[in-house]
Coordinates of C-alpha atoms and ligand atoms in Angstrom, one line a residue:
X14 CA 6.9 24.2 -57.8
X15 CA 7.0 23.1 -61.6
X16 CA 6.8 18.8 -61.6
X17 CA 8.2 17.9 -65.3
X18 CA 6.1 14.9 -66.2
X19 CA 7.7 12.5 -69.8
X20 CA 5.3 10.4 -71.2
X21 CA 6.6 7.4 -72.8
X22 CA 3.3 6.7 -75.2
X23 CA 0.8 9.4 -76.5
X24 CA -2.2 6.6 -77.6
X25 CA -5.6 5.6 -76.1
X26 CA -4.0 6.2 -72.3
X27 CA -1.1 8.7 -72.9
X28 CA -3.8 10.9 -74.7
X29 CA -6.0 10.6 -71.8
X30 CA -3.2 12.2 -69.6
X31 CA -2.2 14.6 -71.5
X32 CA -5.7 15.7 -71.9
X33 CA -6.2 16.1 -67.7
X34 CA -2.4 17.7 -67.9
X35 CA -3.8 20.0 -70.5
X36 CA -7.2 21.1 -68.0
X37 CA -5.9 21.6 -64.4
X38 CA -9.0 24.1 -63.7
X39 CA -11.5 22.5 -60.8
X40 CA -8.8 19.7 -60.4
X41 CA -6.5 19.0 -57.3
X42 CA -4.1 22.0 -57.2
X43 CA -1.3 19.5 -58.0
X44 CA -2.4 19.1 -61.0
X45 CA -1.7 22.7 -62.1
X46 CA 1.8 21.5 -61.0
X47 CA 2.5 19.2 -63.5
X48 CA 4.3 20.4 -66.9
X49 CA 4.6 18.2 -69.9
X50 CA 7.8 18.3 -70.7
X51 CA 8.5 15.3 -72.9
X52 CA 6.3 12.7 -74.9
X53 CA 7.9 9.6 -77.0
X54 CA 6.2 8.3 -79.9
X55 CA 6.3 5.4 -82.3
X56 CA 5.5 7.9 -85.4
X57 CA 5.8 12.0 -85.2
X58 CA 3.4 12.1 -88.2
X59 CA 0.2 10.4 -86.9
X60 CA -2.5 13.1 -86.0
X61 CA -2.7 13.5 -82.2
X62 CA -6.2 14.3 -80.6
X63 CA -4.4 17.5 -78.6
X64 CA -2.0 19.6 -80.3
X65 CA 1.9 19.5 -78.5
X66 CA 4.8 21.6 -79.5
X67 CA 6.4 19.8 -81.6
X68 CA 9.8 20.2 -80.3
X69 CA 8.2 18.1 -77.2
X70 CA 7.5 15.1 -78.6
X71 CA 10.8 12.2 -79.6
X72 CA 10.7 8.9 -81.1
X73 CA 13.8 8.3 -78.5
X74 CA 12.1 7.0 -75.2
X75 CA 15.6 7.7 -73.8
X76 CA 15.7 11.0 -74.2
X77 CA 12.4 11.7 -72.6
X78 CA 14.2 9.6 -69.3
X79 CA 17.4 11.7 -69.9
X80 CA 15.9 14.5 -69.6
X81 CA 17.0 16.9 -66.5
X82 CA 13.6 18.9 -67.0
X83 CA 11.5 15.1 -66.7
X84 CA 11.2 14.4 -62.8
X85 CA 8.7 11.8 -63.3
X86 CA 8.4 9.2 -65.9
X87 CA 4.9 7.6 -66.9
X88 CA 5.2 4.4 -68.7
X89 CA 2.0 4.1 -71.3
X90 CA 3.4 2.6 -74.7
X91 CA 2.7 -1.2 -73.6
X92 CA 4.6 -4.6 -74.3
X93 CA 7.7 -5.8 -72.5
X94 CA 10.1 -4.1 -74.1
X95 CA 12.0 -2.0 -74.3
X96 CA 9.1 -0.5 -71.5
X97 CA 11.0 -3.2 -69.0
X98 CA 14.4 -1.3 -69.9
X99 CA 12.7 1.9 -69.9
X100 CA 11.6 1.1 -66.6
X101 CA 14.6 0.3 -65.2
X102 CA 16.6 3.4 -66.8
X103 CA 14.3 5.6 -65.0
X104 CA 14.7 4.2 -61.7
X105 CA 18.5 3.9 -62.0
X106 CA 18.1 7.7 -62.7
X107 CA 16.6 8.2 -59.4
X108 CA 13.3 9.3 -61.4
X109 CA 10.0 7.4 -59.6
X110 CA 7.8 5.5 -62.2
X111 CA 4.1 5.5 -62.8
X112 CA 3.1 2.3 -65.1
X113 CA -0.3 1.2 -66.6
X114 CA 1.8 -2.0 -68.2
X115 CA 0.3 -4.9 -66.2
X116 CA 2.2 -7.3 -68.8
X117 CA 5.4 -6.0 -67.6
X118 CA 4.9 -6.0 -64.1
X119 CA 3.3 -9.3 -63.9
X120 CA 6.4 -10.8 -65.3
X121 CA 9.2 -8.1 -64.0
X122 CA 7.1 -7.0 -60.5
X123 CA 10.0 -8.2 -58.6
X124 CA 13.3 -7.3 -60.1
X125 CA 11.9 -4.0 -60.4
X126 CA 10.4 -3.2 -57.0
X127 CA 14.0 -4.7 -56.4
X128 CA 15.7 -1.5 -58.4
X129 CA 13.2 0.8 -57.0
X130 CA 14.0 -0.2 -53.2
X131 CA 17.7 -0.1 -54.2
X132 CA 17.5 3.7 -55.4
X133 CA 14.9 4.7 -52.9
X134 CA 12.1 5.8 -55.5
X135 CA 8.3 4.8 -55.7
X136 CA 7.2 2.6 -59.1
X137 CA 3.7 3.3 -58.9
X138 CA 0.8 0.7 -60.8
X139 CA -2.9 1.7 -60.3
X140 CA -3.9 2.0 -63.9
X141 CA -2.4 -1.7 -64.4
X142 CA -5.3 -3.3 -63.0
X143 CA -9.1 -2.4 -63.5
X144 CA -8.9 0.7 -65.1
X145 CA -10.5 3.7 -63.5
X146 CA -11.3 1.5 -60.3
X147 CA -9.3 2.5 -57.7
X148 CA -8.0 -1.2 -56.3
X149 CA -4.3 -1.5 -56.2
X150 CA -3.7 1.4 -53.3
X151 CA -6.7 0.3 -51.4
X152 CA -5.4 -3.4 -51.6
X153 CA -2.2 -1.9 -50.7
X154 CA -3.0 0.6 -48.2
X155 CA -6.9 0.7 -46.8
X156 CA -7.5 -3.1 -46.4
X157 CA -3.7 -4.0 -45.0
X158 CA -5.2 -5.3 -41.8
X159 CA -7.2 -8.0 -43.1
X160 CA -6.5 -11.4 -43.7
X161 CA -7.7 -12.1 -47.2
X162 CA -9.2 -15.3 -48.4
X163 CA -10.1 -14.4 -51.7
X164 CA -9.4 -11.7 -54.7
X165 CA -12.0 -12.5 -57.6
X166 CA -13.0 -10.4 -60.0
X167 CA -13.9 -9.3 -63.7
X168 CA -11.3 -7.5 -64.0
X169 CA -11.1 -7.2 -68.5
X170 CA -12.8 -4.8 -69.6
X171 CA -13.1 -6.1 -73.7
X172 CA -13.9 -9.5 -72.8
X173 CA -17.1 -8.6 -70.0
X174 CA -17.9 -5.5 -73.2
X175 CA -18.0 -8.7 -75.6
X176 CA -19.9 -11.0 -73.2
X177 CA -22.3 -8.2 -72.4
X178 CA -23.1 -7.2 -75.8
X179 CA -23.6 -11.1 -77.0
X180 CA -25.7 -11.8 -73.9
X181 CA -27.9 -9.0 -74.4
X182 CA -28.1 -8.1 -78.5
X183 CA -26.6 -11.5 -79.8
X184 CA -24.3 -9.6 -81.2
X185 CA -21.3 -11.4 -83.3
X186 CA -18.2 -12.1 -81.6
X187 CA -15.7 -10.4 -84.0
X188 CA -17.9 -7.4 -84.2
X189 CA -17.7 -6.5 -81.1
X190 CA -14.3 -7.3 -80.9
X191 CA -13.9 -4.6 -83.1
X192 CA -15.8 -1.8 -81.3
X193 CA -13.8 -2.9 -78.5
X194 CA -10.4 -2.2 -80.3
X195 CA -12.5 1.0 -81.8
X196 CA -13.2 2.3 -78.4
X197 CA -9.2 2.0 -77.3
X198 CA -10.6 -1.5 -74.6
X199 CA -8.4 -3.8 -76.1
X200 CA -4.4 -4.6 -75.9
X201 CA -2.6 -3.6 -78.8
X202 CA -3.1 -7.5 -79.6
X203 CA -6.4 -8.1 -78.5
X204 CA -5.8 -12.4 -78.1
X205 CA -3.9 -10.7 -74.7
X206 CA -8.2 -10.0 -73.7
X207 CA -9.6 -12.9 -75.2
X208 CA -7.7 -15.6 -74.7
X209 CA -7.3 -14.4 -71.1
X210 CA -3.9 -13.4 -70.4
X211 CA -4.3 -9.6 -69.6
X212 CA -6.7 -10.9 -66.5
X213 CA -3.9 -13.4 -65.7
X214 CA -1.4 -10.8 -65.8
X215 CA -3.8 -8.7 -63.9
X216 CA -4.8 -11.3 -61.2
X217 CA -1.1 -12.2 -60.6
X218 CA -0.7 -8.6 -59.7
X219 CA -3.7 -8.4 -57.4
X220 CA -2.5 -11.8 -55.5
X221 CA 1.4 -10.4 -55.0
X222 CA -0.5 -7.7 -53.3
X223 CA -3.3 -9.1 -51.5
X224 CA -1.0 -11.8 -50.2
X225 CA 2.2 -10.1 -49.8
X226 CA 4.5 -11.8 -52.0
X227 CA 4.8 -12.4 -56.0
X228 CA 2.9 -15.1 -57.7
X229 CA 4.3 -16.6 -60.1
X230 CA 2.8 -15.4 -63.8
X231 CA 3.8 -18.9 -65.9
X232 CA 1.7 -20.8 -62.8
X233 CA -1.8 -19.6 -64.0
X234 CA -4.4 -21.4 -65.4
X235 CA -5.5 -19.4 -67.9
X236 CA -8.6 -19.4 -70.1
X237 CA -10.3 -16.9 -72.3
X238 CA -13.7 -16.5 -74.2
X239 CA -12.1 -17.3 -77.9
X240 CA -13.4 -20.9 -77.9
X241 CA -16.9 -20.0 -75.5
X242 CA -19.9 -21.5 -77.3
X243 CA -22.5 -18.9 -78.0
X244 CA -25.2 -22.1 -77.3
X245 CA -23.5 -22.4 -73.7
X246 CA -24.2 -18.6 -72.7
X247 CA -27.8 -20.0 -73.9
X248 CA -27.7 -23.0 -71.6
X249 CA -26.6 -20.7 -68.9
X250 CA -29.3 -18.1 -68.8
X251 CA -32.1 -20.7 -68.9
X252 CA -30.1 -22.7 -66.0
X253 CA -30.4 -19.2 -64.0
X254 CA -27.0 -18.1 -64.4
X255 CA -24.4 -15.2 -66.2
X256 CA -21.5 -16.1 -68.0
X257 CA -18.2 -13.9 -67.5
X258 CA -14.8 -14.1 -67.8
X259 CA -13.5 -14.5 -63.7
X260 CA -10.2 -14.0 -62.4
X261 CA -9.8 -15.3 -58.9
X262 CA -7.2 -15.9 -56.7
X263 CA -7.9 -17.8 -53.1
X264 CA -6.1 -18.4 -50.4
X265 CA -6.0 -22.8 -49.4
X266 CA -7.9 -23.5 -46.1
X267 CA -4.3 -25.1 -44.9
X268 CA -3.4 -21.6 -42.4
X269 CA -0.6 -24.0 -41.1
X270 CA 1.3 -22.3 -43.5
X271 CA 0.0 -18.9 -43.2
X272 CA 2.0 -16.8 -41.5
X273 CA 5.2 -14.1 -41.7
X274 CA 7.7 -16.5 -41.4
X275 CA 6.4 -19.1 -43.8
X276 CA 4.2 -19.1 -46.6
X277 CA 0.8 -19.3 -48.3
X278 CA -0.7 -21.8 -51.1
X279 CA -3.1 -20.0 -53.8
X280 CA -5.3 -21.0 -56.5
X281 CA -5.1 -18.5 -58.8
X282 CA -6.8 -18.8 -62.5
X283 CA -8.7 -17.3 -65.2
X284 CA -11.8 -19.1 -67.0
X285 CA -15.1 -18.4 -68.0
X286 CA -17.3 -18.8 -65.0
X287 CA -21.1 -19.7 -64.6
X288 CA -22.3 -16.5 -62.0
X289 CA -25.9 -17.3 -60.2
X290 CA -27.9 -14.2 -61.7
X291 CA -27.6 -12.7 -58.3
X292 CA -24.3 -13.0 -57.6
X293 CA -22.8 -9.5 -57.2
X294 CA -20.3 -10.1 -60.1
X295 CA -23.3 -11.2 -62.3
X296 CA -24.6 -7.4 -62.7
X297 CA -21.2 -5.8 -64.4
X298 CA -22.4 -5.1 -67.6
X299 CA -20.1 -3.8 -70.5
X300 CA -16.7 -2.4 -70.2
X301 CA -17.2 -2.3 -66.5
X302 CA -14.7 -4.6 -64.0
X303 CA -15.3 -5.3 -60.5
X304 CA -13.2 -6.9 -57.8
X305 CA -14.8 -8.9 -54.7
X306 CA -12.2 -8.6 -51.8
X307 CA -13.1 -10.9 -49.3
X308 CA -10.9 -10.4 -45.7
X309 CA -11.0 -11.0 -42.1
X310 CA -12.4 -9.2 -40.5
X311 CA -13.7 -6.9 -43.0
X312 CA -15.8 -9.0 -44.7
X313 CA -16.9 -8.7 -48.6
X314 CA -15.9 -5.3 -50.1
X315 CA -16.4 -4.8 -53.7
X316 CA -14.9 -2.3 -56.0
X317 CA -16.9 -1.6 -59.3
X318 CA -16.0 1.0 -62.0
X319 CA -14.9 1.1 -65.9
X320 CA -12.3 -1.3 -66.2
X321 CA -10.7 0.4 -69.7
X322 CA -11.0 3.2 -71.7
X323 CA -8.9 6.4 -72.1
X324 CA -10.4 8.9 -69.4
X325 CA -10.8 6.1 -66.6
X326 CA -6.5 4.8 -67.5
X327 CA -6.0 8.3 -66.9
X328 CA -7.8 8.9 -64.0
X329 CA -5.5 6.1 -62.3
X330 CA -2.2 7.1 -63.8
X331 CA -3.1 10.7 -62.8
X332 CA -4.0 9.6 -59.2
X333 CA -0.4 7.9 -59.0
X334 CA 1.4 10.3 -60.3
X335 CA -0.2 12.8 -57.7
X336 CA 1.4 11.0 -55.2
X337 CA 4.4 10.9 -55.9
X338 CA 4.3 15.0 -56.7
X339 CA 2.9 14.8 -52.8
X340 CA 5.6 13.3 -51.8
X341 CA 8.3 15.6 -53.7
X342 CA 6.4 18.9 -52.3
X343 CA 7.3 17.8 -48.6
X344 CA 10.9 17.3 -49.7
X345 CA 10.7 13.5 -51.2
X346 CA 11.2 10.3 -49.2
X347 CA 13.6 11.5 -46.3
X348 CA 13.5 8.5 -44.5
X349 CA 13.5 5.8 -46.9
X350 CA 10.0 4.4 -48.6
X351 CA 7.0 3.8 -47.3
X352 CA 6.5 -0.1 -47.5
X353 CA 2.9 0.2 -47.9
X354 CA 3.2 2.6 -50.8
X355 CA 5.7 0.6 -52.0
X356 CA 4.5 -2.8 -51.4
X357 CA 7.4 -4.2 -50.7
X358 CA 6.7 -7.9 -49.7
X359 CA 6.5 -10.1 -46.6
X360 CA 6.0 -13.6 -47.2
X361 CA 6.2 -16.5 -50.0
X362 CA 3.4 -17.4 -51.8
X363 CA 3.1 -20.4 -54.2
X364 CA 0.6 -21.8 -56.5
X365 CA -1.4 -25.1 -55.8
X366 CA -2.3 -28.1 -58.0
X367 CA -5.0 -27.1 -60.5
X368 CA -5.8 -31.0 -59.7
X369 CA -6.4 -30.5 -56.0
X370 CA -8.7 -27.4 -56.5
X371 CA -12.2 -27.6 -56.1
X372 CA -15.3 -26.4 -57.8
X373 CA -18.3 -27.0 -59.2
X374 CA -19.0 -27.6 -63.0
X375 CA -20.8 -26.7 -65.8
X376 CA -20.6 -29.9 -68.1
X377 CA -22.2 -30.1 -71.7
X378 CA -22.5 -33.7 -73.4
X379 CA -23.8 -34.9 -76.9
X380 CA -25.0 -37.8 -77.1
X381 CA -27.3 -40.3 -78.7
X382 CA -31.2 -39.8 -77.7
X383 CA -31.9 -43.2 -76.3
X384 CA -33.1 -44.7 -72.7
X385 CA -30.4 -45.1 -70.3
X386 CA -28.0 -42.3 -71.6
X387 CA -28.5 -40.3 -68.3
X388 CA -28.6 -43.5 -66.2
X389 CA -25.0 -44.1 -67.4
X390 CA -23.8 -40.7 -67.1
X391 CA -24.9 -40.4 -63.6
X392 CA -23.1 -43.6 -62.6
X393 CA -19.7 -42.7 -64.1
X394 CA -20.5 -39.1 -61.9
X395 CA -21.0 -41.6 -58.9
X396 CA -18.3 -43.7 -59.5
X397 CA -15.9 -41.1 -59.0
X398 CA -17.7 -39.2 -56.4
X399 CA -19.0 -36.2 -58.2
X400 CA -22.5 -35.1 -56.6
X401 CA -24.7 -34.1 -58.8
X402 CA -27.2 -30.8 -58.4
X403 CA -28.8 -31.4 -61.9
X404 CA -29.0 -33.2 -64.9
X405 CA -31.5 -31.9 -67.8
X406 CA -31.8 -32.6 -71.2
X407 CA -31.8 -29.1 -73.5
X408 CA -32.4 -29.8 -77.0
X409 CA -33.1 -32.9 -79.0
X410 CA -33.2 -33.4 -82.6
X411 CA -32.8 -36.0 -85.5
X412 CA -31.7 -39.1 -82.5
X413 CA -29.2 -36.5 -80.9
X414 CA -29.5 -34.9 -77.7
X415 CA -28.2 -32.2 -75.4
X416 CA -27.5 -33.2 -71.8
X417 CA -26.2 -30.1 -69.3
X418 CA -25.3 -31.4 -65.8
X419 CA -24.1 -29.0 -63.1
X420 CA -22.1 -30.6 -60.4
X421 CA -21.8 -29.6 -56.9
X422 CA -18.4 -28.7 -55.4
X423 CA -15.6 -31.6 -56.7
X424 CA -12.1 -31.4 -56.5
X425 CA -10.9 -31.4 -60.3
X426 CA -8.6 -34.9 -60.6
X427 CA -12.2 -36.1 -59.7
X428 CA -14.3 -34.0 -62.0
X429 CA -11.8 -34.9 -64.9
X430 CA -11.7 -39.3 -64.1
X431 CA -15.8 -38.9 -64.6
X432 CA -15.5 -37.0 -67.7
X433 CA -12.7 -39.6 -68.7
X434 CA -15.1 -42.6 -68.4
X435 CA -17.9 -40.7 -69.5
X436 CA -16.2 -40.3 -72.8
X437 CA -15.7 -43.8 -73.5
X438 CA -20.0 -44.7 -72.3
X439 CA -22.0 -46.4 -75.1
X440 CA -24.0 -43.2 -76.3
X441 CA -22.2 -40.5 -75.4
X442 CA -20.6 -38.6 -78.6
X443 CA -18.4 -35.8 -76.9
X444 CA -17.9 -33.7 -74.1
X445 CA -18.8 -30.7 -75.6
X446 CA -18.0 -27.8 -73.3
X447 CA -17.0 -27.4 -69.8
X448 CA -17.4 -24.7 -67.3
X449 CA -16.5 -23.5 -64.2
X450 CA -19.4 -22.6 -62.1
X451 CA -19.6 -20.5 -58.6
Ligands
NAP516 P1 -1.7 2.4 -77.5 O1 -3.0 3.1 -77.8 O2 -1.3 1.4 -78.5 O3 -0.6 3.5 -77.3 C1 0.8 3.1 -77.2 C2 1.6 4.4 -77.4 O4 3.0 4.1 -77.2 C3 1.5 5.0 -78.8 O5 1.5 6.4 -78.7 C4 2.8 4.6 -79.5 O6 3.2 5.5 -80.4 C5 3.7 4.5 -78.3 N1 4.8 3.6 -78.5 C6 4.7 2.2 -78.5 N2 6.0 1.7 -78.7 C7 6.8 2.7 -78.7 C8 8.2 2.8 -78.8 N3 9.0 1.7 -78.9 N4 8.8 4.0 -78.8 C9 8.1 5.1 -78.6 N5 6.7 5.1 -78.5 C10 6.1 3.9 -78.5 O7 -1.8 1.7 -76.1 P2 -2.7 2.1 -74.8 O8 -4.1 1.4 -75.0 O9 -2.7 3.5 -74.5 O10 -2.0 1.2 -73.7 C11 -0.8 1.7 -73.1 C12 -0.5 0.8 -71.9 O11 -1.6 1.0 -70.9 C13 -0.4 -0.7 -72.1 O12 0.5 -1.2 -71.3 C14 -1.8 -1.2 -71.8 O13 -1.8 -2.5 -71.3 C15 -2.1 -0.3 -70.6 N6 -3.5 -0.1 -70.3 C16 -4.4 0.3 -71.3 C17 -5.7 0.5 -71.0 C18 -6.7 0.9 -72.1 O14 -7.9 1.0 -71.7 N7 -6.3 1.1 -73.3 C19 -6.2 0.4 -69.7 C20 -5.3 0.1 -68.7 C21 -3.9 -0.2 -69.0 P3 2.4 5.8 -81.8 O15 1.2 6.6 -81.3 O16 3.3 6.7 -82.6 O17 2.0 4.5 -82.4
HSE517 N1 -7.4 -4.4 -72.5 C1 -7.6 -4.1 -71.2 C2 -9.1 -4.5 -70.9 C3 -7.4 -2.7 -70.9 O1 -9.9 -4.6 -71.8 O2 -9.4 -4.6 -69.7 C4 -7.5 -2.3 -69.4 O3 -6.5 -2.9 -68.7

């Protein structure tokens, strides 16, 4: 039976599915299944990598939605809207969805899961988070019996490319911003990868899952790799550790309020991290992601694969919409949806004070090259109770020096009344960077 597939979007991952559309042969049998019927475009004129009748492809998104032959919509043209409105038409059309647009449902996750219960049709998400990497059903689905303490992850595939590339070539940071964009890695604005707001949008998503309710998107700390130092990647690899870009979100220690009736506290944030070289996360190189999910009982599972790029987006929004022409083949959802497929949630989740969280640090200080500087600097770490696991002295030139201290685990209002009074100590010029550090 013929399943008429619109696309709304025919770039980097519209292209990608229209190209498996286009080759069923040695696929799932499904996929033989699944007719193109509609595509919506910005512009009709732009050269397309695979040739479409003509009389298929619309600069009316609407009409692709509207049309009786389209039974499933696929949502690939990015930004909030109109792909929010788009959204929500399909649904109150009864058609089920299949979204790569992490920036929509990070923000608009719950009023439409909300329209999609009410009509009874799935709004499926895979390609929104780590590309190819098959995450969101298994979060969903294959780890539901777990208790999870922790979602972390590298989970952008342009900024972990642009690390990779400046760690291992020293290659400059805006020309490999630009392969990235080349290659179809980045958001159609790349400072959504840099500045660290696609792995926000993306973490957000992963903790609404993980921890069965939404997170709230304006509550995370975010920070991106557009004002990293090139000397603190440097620093880091002669300290013994990898910088990348880490999304994490952790459940608080406090399981008083863990439970179905009440709620959960989470730390969820975004920041360039310091990774011991042998962490797990320290060896995705490139456009790769990976996510470390960390449960009771099952213990660490990690999930690595290319995070961006046409053919991997496609495999996920391919993968989605087969199940949902599963489901149609045996008639649809009889009985109403299937609240793991759906992920419909269970319990409230809010966000902690980034001031109560807890951490170790990377901290990098100019300051004079004289006696006592370090004396001084440890004090004002002692003072406030930071423990401190080293202290060296990097580079030194012209009566200047570099100091690098690494703390041991602190919670941040801590961390920060050092740095304060550290700032204001007879010697010290600035507080040049600061890192997180695992
Ligand atoms: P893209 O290459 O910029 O493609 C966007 C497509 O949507 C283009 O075909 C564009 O038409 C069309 N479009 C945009 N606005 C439209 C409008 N108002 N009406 C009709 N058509 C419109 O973007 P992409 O990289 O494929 O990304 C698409 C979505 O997937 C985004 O939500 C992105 O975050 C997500 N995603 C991307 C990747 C990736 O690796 N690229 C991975 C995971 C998820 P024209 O071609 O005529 O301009
Ligand atoms: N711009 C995104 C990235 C695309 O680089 O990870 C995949 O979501």
């Amino acid at each position: 039976m013929a399943i008429g597939i619109g696309l709304l979007g025919l770039g980097t991952v519209g292209s990608g599915v229209a190209a498996i559309l286009a080759s069923p042969q040695g696929r799932h049998p499904l996929v033989g299944e699944l007719v193109l019927e509609r595509v919506a475009v910005r512009d009709l004129q732009r050269p397309r990598p695979l040739s479409l009748p003509p009389e298929r492809l619309t600069t009316d998104p609407e009409a692709v939605i509207d049309d009786p032959k389209v039974d499933i919509v696929v949502e690939v043209m990015g930004g909030l809207e109109p792909a929010r409105s788009l959204i929500l038409r399909a649904i109150a059309a009864g058609k089920p969805v299949v979204t790569a647009n992490k920036a929509v449902i990070a923000r608009y996750g719950q009023e439409i899961a909300a329209a999609a219960a009410q009509q009874g049709v799935y709004v499926l998400i895979e390609a929104a988070v780590g590309g190819g990497i098959p995450i969101i059903e298994p979060i969903k689905q294959s780890l539901g019996g777990n208790r999870i303490r922790r979602v972390s992850g590298i989970i952008n595939g342009t900024t972990n490319y642009i690390l990779s590339r400046m760690a291992d070539e020293g290659a400059a940071y805006g020309e490999v911003l630009a392969d990235a964009q080349r290659l179809g890695y980045a958001e159609a604005d790349p400072a959504a990868d840099v500045q660290g707001g696609d792995a926000a949008d993306k973490i957000a998503i992963l903790a609404g899952l993980a921890y069965g309710g939404p997170v709230a998107r304006a509550g995370i700390a975010t920070e991106g790799i557009d004002r990293l130092d090139a000397r603190d990647v440097a620093y880091a690899a002669q300290l013994g550790f990898v910088v990348k870009l880490l999304a994490v979100a952790e459940r608080m220690e406090d399981e008083a309020h863990d439970g179905p009736a009440g709620g959960v506290e989470l730390d969820v944030r975004v920041h360039p991290t310091l990774l011991p070289k042998h962490h797990p996360l320290a060896g995705v190189h490139g456009v790769n992601n990976a996510i470390l999910v960390e449960g009771d009982p099952v213990g660490q599972v990690m999930f690595f694969g290319p995070g961006a790029g046409a053919g991997p987006t496609a495999s996920a929004v391919v993968a989605d919409i087969l199940n949902i022409a599963g489901i149609r083949q045996v008639g649809g959802p009889q009985a109403g949806l299937d609240p793991l497929l759906a992920a419909s949630s269970w319990r409230h989740c809010t966000l902690v004070d980034g001031s109560l969280s807890r951490h170790r640090n990377y901290v990098r200080l100019r300051t004079r090259d004289e006696a006592g500087v370090i004396g001084r600097i440890g004090t004002c770490f002692g003072a406030a109770e930071v423990s401190i696991q080293s202290i060296v002295q990097l580079d030194a030139s012209a009566g200047e020096a570099e100091i690098v201290v690494i703390t041991h685990e602190v919670r941040e209002d801590r961390f920060r009344e050092a740095l304060t009074a550290i700032e204001a100590l007879e010697g010290v010029e600035s507080v040049a960077a600061c890192l997180r550090t695992l």
